[in-house]
Amino acid sequence: MNEYIKEIVTDEKQLEQPTEKIEVGKQFKDKNNHIRFEFKNNEEKEYIVSCLKNTLREHKNGLGLAAPQIGISKKAFVINFNGELKTYINPTINAAEDMYLNREGCLSFPDRQFLVPRYNRIKYTAMDPQGLVLQGQLFGMAACVFQHEFDHLEGINISEIGLEIDEDFDNASDEEKDKIFKTFLESVKKRAEETNKQIEADPELKELSDAIKFETAKNAGLVQTEKVELTKEEQEIIKEQLEKDEE
């Protein structure tokens, strides 16, 4: 048996666990002036990529596969682009536009279908297995698959954010389907509003939310940061404070 072919995880609780970044080390520019990173544990990275690709090839109906779906709690996934498997390591979504409802299945939820709110266009940053920094845009189905796999890395299951549908939905009239779409989107909007209220009411959550928004905007190039040199006096003050904290 191929050691790189893994069983698909179907336990929802296990899939809810957050993942960790694949650690990188030194940053450098290659001969083409592209930014790359060295991986601290190249053997581990190669193993994860091989497992993802080999396992996805065993599932002909799969469009993508994330590391936690094969029991590896790391931020990496592969997407099948018409037979070409592309790997994304430590990905982020920097911008998204045009939300709509997409019909999706999932290898971790076999024989089940869901309507899921997705963005039709996204901008992303990630790394490939050679440590090359990738920045790009995806549209339509490719954007949906990227978001689906990215959710897995965040411990978000399709069953949490989607509306499960069955054959009754397929047999419904267009008018009935439109009503289902509208009701579901309204419930999604209401949940988002309630979550935002909870964040605004909790100072710690508000601070964390603001930090995430700032980091996202910085990654998308919407804000600029600059390095500020501290004076000798300021450095001494910080040093004294750190020494006090250690005591």
PDB file of C-alpha atoms in Angstrom, residues 18-19 22 52 67 241:
ATOM      1  CA  PRO A  18      -7.323  24.784  14.158  1.00  0.00           C
ATOM      2  CA  THR A  19      -4.183  24.109  12.142  1.00  0.00           C
ATOM      3  CA  ILE A  22       4.260  25.104   8.132  1.00  0.00           C
ATOM      4  CA  LEU A  52      -2.195  15.445  -0.217  1.00  0.00           C
ATOM      5  CA  ALA A  67      -4.174  18.684   5.253  1.00  0.00           C
ATOM      6  CA  GLN A 241      10.192  47.676  31.571  1.00  0.00           C
TER       7      GLN A 241
END
